[in-house]
Amino acid sequence: MNKVPSAGKTDELTLAQVMLPEDANPRGNVHGGTLMKLADTAGGVCATRHTRKRVVTVVMDSMTFEQPAYVGDLVVVHAQVTWTGRTSIETEVNIRAENALTGEVRQISTAYFVYVALDEHGRPSPVQPLKVTTAEQRRKWAAAEDRRTRRMQHRLEAAPTA
Ligand SMILES: CC(C)(COP(=O)(O)OP(=O)(O)OC[C@H]1O[C@@H](n2cnc3c(N)ncnc32)[C@H](O)[C@@H]1OP(=O)(O)O)[C@@H](O)C(=O)NCCC(=O)NCCS
């Protein structure tokens, strides 16, 4: 039986979608929520392919929209695993919009999503560590560690006191 080749690197994923009127407000600006959903989808699929487990989103860092995306634009979402803990995975998600007629590309947003892998009982489950081999991966890992420290501090501060 012929083996179908894999869909590419399992720690990275690019999704592309043309923005339609239902994705936007009456003036044609794409909703932030539409872009957030695409970003979460790309990050979640990336985390699933890395872990080969069911994952849930536990954190989405604040997201800034630097430029607008419009109806008709091709929105390209690139997700990449940047860090792994025991059961959690961070992905960096970059969103760009391309005007397919002119080729103009606009940087829309970069955000970080953390997912937790779950076992068959819905409990956090260990993930395979990310292999960090290049200088760029090491730089992203170190930055992710800093974000992780800040999130843990925030979690501690937000925890209800008994
Ligand atoms: C995700 C969930 C299972 C974690 O449960 P929990 O009891 O907090 O589990 P733990 O304390 O063992 O944490 C599991 C991992 O999540 C990480 N985590 C939990 N809260 C976090 C936060 N606020 N920031 C960063 N990481 C966090 C922990 O550090 C741990 O990672 P590690 O194993 O790599 O160190 C639970 O919070 C949940 O079900 N949340 C709802 C998820 C959801 O419905 N998402 C939206 C739809 S997908």
mmCIF file of C-alpha atoms in Angstrom, residues 3 6 10 23 40 54 62 86 89 101 112 153 159:
data_model
loop_
_atom_site.group_PDB
_atom_site.id
_atom_site.type_symbol
_atom_site.label_atom_id
_atom_site.label_comp_id
_atom_site.label_asym_id
_atom_site.label_seq_id
_atom_site.Cartn_x
_atom_site.Cartn_y
_atom_site.Cartn_z
ATOM 1 C CA LYS A 3 2.123 5.600 2.147
ATOM 2 C CA SER A 6 2.975 13.709 6.029
ATOM 3 C CA THR A 10 4.490 18.764 12.840
ATOM 4 C CA ASP A 23 -16.261 37.705 8.740
ATOM 5 C CA ASP A 40 -6.627 29.618 18.152
ATOM 6 C CA ARG A 54 -6.446 16.223 22.517
ATOM 7 C CA SER A 62 -3.417 39.781 24.939
ATOM 8 C CA ARG A 86 5.255 18.811 31.407
ATOM 9 C CA ILE A 89 2.630 23.705 25.071
ATOM 10 C CA LEU A 101 -4.926 41.363 -6.387
ATOM 11 C CA TYR A 112 0.923 33.422 22.133
ATOM 12 C CA GLN A 153 3.006 34.749 38.746
ATOM 13 C CA ALA A 159 -5.884 32.445 42.777
#
